[in-house]
Short mmCIF file of C-alpha atoms in Angstrom, two decimals:
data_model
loop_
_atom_site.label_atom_id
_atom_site.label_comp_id
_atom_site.label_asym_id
_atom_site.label_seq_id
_atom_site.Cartn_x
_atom_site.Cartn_y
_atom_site.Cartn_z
CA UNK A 11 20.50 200.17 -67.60
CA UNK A 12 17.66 200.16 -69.86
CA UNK A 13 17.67 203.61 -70.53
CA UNK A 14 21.34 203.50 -71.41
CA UNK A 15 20.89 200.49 -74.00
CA UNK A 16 17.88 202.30 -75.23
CA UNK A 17 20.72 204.97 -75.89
CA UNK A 18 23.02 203.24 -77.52
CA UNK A 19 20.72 201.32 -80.13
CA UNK A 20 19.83 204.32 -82.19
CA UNK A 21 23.62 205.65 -82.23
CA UNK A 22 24.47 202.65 -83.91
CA UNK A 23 22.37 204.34 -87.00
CA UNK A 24 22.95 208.02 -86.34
CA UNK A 25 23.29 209.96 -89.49
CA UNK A 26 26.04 212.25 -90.20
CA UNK A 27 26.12 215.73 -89.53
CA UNK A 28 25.08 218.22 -92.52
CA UNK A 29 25.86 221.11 -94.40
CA UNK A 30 29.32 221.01 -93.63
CA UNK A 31 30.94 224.08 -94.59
CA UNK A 32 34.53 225.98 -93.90
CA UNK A 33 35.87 229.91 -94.39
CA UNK A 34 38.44 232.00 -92.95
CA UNK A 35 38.46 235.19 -90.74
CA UNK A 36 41.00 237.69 -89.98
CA UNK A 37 43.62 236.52 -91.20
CA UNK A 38 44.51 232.57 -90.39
CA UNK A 39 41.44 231.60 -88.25
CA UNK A 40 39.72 228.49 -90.19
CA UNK A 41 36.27 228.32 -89.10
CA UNK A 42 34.09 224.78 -89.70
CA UNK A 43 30.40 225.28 -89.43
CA UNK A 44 27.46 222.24 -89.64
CA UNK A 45 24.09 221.75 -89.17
CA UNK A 46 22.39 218.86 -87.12
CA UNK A 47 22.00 215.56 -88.86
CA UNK A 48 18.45 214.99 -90.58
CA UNK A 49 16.53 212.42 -88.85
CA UNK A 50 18.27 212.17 -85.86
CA UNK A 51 16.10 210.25 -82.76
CA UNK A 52 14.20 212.41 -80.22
CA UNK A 53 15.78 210.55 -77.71
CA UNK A 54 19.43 211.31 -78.49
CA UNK A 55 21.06 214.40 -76.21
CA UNK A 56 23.56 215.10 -79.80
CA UNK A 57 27.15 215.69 -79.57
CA UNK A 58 30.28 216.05 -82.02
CA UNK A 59 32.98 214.53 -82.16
CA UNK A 60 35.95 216.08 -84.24
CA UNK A 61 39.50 215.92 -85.33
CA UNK A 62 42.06 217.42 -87.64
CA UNK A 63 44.01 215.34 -90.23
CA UNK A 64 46.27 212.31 -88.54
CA UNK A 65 43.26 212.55 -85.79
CA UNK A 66 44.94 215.79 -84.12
CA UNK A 67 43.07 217.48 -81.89
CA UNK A 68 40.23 215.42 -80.99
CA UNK A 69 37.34 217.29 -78.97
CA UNK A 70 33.68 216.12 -78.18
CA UNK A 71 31.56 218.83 -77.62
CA UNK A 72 27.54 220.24 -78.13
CA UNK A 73 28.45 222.70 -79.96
CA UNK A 74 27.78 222.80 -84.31
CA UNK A 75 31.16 225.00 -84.60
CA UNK A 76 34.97 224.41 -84.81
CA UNK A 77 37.94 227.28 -85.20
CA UNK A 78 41.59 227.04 -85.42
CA UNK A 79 44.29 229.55 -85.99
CA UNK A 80 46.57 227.81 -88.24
CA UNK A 81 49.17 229.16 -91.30
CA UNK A 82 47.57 229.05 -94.45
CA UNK A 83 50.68 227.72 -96.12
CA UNK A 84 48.81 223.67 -96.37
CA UNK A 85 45.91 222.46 -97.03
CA UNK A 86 43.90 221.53 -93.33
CA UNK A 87 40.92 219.02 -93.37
CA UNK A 88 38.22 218.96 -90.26
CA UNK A 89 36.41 215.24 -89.82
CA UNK A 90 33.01 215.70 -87.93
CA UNK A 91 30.55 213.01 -86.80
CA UNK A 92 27.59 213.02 -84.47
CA UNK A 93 26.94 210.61 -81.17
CA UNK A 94 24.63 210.60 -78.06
CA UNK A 95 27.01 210.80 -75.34
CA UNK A 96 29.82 211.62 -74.01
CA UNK A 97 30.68 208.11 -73.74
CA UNK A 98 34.13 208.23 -75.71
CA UNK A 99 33.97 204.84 -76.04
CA UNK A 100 30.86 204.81 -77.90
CA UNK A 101 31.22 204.89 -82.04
CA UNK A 102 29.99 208.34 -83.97
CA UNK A 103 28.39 208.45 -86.71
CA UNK A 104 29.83 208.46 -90.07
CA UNK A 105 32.61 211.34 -90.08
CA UNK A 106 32.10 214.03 -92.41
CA UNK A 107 35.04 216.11 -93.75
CA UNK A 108 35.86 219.05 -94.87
CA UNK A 109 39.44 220.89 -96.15
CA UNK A 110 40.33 224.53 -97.01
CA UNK A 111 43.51 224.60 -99.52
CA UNK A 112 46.00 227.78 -99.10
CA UNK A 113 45.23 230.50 -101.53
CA UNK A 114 46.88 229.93 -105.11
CA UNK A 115 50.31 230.75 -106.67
CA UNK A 116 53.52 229.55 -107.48
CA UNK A 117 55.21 228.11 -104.40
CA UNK A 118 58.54 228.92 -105.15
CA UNK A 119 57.09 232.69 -105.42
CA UNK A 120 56.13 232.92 -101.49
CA UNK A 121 58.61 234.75 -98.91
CA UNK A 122 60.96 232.09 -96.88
CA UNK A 123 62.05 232.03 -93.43
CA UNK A 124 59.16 234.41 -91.81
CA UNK A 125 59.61 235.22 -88.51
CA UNK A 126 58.64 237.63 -85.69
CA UNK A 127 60.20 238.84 -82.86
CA UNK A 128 58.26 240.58 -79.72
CA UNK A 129 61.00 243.84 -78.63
CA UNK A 130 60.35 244.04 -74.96
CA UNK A 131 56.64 243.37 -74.96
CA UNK A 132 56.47 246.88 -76.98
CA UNK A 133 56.48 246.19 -80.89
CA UNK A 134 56.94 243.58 -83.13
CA UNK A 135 59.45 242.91 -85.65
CA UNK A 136 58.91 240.99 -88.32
CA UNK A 137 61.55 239.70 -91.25
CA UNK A 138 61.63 236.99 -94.54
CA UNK A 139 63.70 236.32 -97.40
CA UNK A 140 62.04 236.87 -100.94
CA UNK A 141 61.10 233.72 -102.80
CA UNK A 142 62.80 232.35 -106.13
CA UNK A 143 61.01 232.78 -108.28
CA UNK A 144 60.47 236.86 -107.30
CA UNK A 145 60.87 239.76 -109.19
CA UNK A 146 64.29 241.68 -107.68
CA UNK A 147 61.95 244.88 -107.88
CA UNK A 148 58.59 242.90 -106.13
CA UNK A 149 56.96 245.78 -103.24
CA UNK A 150 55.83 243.63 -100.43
CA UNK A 151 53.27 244.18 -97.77
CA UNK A 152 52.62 242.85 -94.33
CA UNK A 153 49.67 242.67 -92.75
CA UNK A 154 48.97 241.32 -88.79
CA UNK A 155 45.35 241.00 -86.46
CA UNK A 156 45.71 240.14 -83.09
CA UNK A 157 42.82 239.84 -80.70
CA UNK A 158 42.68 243.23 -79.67
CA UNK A 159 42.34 244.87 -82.97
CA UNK A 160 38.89 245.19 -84.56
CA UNK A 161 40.87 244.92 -87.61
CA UNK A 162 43.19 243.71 -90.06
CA UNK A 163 46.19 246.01 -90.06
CA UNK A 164 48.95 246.92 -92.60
CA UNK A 165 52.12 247.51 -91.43
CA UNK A 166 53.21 251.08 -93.54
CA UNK A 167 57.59 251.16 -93.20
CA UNK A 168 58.82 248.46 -95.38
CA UNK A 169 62.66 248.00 -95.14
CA UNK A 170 65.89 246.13 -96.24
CA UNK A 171 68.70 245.20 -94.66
CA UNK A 172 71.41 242.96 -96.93
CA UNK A 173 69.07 240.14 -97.96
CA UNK A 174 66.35 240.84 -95.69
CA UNK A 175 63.16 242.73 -95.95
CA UNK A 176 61.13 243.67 -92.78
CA UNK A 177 58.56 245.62 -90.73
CA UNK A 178 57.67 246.46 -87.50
CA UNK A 179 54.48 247.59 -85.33
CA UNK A 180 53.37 248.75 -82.30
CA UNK A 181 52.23 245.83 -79.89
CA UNK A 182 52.30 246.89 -76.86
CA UNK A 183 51.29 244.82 -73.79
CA UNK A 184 47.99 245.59 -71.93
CA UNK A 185 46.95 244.94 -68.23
CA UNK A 186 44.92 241.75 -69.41
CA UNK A 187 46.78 238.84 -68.29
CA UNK A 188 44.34 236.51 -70.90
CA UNK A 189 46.27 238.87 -73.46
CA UNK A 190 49.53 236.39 -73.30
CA UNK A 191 47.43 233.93 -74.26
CA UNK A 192 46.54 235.14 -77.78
CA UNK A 193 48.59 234.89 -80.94
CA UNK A 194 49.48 237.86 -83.68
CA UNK A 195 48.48 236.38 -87.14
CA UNK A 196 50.82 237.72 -90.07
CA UNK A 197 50.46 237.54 -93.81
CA UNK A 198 53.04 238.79 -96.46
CA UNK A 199 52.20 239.55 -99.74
CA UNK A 200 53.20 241.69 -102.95
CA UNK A 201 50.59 244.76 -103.98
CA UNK A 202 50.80 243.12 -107.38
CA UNK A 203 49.21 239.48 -106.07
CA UNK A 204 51.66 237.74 -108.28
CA UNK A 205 53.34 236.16 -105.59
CA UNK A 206 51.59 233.38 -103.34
CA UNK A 207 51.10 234.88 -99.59
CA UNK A 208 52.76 233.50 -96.85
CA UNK A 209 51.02 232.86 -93.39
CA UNK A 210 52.65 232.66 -89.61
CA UNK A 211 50.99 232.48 -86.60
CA UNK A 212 53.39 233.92 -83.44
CA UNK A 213 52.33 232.99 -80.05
CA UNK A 214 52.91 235.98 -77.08
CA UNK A 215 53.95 233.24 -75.07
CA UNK A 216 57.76 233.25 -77.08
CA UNK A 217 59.58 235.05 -79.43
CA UNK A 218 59.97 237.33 -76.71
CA UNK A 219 63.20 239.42 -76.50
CA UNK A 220 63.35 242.05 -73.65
CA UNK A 221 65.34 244.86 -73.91
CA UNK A 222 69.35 245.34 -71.53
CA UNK A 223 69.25 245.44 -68.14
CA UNK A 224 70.58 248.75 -66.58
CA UNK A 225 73.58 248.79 -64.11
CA UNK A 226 72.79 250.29 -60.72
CA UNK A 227 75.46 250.15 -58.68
CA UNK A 228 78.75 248.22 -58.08
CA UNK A 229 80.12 247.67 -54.43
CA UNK A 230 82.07 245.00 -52.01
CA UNK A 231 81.30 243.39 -49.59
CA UNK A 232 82.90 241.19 -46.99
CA UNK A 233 85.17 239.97 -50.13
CA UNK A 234 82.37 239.54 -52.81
CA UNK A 235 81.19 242.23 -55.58
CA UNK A 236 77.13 242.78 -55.23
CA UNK A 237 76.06 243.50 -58.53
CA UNK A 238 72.58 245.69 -58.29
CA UNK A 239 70.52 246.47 -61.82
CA UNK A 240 67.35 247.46 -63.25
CA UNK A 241 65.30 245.29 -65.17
CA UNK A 242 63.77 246.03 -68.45
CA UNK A 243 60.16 247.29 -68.36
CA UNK A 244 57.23 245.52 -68.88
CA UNK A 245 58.78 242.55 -66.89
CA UNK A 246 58.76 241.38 -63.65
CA UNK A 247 61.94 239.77 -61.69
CA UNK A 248 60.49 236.13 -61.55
CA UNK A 249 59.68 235.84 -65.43
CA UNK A 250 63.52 236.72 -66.25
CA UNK A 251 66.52 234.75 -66.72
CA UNK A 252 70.01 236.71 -66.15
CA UNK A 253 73.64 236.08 -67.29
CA UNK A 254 75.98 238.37 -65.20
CA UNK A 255 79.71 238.73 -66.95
CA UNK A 256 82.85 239.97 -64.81
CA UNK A 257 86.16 240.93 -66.85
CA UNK A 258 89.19 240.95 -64.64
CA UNK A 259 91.58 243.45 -66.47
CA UNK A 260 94.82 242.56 -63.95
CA UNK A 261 94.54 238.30 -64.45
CA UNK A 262 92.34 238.94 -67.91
CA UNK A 263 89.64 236.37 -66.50
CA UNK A 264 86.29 236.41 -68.51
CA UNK A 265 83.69 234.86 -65.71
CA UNK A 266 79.88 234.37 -66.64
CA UNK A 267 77.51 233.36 -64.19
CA UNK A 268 73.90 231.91 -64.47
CA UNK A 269 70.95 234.25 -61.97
CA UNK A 270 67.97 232.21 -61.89
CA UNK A 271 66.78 234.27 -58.60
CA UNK A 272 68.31 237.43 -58.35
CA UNK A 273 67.48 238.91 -54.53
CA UNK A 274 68.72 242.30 -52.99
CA UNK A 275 69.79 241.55 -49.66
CA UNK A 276 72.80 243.65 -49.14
CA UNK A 277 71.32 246.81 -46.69
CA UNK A 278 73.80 248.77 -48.71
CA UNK A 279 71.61 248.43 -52.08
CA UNK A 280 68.50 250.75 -52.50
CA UNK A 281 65.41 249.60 -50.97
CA UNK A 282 62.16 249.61 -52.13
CA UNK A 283 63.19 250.18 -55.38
CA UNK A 284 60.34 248.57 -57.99
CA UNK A 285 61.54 245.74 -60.61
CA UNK A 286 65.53 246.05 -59.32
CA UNK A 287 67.44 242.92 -58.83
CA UNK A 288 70.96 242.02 -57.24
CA UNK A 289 73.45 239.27 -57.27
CA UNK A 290 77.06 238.72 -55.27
CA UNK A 291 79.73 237.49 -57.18
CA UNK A 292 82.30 235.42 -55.06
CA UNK A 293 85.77 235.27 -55.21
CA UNK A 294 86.69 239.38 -57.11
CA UNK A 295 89.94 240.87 -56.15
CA UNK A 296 89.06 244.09 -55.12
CA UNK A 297 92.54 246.01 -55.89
CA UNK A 298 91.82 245.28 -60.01
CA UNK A 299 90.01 246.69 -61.90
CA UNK A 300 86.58 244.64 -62.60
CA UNK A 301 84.08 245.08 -65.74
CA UNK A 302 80.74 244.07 -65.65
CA UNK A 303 77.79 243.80 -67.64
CA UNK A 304 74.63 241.86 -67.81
CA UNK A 305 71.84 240.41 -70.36
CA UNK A 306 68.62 238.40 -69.56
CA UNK A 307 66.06 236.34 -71.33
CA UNK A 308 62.49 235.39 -70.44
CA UNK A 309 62.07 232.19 -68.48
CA UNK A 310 60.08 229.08 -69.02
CA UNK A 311 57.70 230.39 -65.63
CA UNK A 312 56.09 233.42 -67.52
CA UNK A 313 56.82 232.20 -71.48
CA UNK A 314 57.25 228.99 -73.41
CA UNK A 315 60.15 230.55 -75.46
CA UNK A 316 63.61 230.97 -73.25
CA UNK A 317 65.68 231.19 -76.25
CA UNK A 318 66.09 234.93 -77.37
CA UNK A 319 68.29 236.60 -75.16
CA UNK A 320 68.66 240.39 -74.88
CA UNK A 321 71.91 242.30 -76.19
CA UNK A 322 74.35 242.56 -73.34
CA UNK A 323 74.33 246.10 -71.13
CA UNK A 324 76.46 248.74 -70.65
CA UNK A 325 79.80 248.26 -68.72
CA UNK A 326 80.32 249.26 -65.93
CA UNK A 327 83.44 249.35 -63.92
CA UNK A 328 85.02 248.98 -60.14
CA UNK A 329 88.77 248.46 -58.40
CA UNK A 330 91.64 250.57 -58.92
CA UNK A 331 92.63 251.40 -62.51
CA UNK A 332 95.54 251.53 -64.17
CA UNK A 333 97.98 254.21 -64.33
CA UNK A 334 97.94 254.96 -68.16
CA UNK A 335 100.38 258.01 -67.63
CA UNK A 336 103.05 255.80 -65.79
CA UNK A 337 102.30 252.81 -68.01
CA UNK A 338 103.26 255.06 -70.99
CA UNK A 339 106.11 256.55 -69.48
CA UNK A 340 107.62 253.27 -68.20
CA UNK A 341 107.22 252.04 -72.10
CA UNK A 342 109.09 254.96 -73.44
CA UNK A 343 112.12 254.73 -70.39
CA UNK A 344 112.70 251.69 -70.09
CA UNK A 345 114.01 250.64 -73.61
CA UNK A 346 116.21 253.35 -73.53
CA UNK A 347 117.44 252.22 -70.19
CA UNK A 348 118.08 248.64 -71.70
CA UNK A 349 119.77 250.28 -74.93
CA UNK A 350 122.13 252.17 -72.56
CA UNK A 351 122.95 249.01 -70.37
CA UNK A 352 123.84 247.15 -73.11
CA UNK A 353 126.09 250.10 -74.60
CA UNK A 354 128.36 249.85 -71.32
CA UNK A 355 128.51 245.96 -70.86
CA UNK A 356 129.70 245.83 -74.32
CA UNK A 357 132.18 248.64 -73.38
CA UNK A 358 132.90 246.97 -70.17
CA UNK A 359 133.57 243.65 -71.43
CA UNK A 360 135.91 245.00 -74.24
CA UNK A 361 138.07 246.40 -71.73
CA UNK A 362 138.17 243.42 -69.36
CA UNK A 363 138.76 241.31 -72.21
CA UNK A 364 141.97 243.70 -73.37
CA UNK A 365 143.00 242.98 -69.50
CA UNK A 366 142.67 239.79 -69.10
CA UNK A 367 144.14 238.38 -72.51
CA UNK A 368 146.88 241.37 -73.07
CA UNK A 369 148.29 241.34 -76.83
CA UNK A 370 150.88 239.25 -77.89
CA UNK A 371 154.22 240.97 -79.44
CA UNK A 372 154.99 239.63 -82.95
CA UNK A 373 157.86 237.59 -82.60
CA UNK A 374 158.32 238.62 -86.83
CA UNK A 375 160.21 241.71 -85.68
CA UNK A 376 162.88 240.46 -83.57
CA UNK A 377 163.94 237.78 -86.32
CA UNK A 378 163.88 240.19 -89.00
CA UNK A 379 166.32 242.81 -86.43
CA UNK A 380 168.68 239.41 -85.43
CA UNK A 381 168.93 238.60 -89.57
CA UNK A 382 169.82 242.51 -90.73
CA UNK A 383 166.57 242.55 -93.03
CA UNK A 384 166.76 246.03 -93.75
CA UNK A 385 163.75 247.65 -92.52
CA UNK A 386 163.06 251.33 -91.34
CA UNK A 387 164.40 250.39 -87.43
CA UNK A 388 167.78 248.45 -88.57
CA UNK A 389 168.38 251.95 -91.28
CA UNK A 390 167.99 254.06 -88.22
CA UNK A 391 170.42 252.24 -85.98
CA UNK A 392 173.26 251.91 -89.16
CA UNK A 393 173.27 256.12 -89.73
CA UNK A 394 173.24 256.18 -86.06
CA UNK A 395 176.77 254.29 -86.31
CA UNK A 396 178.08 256.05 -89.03
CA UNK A 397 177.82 259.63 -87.68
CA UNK A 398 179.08 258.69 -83.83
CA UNK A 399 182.30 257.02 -86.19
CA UNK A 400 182.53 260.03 -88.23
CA UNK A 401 182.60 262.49 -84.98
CA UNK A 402 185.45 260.19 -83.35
CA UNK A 403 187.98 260.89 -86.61
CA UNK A 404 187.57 264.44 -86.18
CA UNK A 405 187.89 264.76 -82.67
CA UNK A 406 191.05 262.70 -83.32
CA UNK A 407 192.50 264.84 -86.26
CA UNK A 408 191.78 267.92 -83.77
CA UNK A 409 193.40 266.23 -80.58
CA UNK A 410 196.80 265.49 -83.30
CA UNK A 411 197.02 269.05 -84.52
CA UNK A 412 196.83 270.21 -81.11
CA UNK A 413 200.22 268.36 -79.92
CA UNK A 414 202.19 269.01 -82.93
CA UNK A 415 201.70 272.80 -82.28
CA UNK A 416 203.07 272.32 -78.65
CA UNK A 417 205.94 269.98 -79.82
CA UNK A 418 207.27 272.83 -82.32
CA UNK A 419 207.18 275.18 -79.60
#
């Protein structure tokens, strides 16, 4: 007990640490350096306690040396004080500080919205949106350090595309597992250095998009579809996420369903096959036709990002298909079969209609004959009169003639 009081009394008037100093490597890893504090007792086993601004971040260790990978884009102060223990209770010394500002220029100058996007564990892709207060004509350059590089590296293509300009690089996974556990640091800048640079720090633990899945092989089975695909390479089965889409072209159903653990155990499937994974979707008519396709994401098991998924794959297709040929013929026949249908009803119905409700004779014409209204028909009968009466006088005359000549005689 004595020994630990005898501890405790000189840390009560332990001077701060010294020589406090900060400066940057690589890219965006601060690194705070001190020296011992002067007069320190010979009885004191010294360790440092320190903390980022807000008291982030607090560690107690032995050694005179802090880093941090942090964006440049605000300032970033390091407090440091020195104590005899590890006792966290017990009070340090007077905390020293220290800040590192990010590099001058107009604010309003530096690129916005910089972001980076891991393609399948293969290369990077990287994209921002020029500041305000930019030149339209401004050439800018990007340049990234991960762990593995011995370097800082530029990337050379520079593009557009509409508003956004953008760059990608070769990062390509390696058999180091500790490798997920790094982060790519990226800068962007103009050649001219009139614009402020603008820091990002991208974990290989997200921002991780792999690429499509490929298709396999579509069967049934006892009523269900098994669904068989390749994953993307550079992952495994259990780090992926999968979304599995049927398209029903008979009932026009659009069906998406969620594969957390996608197992092959249909004996029909290829086995041994490395990286391939299977699903059965219930409830498919088999007589329709069925389109599927498939996308996946990285899972919260393998990476702290499950956000970006992949683009969806190719289709591919099962069930009996449409007849196009008879389709199109039955289009072109059977309006003309309607047309002519309707043609003979109307036809039809005319004629039953003449049956069923004969005309009616205008009774006009029989008063007009009764009254002597001299129309065409009443003319016809009156010269019809006249030459029968006409014919009778002669025959008469002939008839008189006749007997006179026998009476002479």
């Amino acid at each position: 007990a004595g020994g630990g009081g005898g501890g405790a009394a000189p840390t009560e008037t332990q001077p701060p640490v010294t020589n406090l100093s900060v400066s940057v490597e690589n890219l965006c890893t601060v690194i705070w350096t001190w020296n011992p504090p002067e007069g320190a007792s010979s009885n004191c086993s010294l360790w440092y306690f320190s903390h980022f601004g807000d008291k982030q971040d607090k560690k107690l260790a032995p050694e005179t040396r802090r880093s941090k990978e942090v964006p440049l884009n605000e300032k970033i102060c390091l407090q440091v004080g020195s104590q005899c223990s590890t006792n966290e209770s017990e009070k340090p010394s007077i905390l020293v500080e220290k800040c590192i500002s990010p590099p001058e220029g107009d604010p309003e100058s530096a690129v916005t919205e910089l972001q980076c996007i891991w393609h399948n564990l293969s290369y990077m892709q990287c994209s921002w949106l020029p500041g305000r207060n930019t030149s339209p004509d401004t050439n800018y350059t990007l340049y990234y350090w991960h762990r593995s590089l011995e370097k800082i590296r530029q990337c050379e293509e520079i593009y557009k595309e509409g508003q956004y300009f953008g760059c990608s690089f070769d990062l390509t996974k390696v058999k180091d597992s500790s490798f997920e556990q790094h982060s790519v640091q990226i800068m962007v800048k103009d050649y001219a250095g009139k614009i402020k640079p603008s820091f990002n720090i991208v974990p290989l633990t997200s921002r991780v998009k792999p690429d499509p899945p490929h298709i396999k092989n579509l069967s049934f089975h006892n009523g269900d579809l098994h669904v068989q695909w390749e994953n993307p390479q550079n992952f495994i089965s259990r780090c992926l996420f999968y979304e599995v889409e049927v398209n029903n072209s008979q009932t026009e159903t659009h069906n998406v369903f969620s594969v957390q653990e996608a197992k092959c155990q249909n004996p029909e499937f290829e086995r041994n096959v490395e990286n391939t994974s299977c699903f059965m979707v219930p409830g498919v008519l088999p007589d329709t036709l069925n389109t599927v396709r498939i996308r996946v994401k990285t899972n919260k098991l393998c990476y702290e990002d499950d956000k970006l998924w992949s683009n969806w794959s190719q289709e591919m297709s099962i069930g009996k298909k449409r007849n196009s040929t008879l389709y199109i013929t039955m289009l072109l026949i059977v309006p003309v079969i309607v047309a002519g249908a309707i043609i003979v009803l109307l036809l039809y119905l005319k004629r039953l209609k003449i049956i069923i409700f004969p005309p009616i004779p205008d009774p006009g014409k029989i008063f007009k004959e009764m009254f002597g209204d001299q129309n065409d028909d009443t003319l016809h009968w009156k010269k019809y009169d006249i030459y029968e009466k006409q014919t009778k006088e002669e025959t008469d005359s002939v008839v008189l003639i006749e007997n006179l000549k026998k009476a002479s005689q």
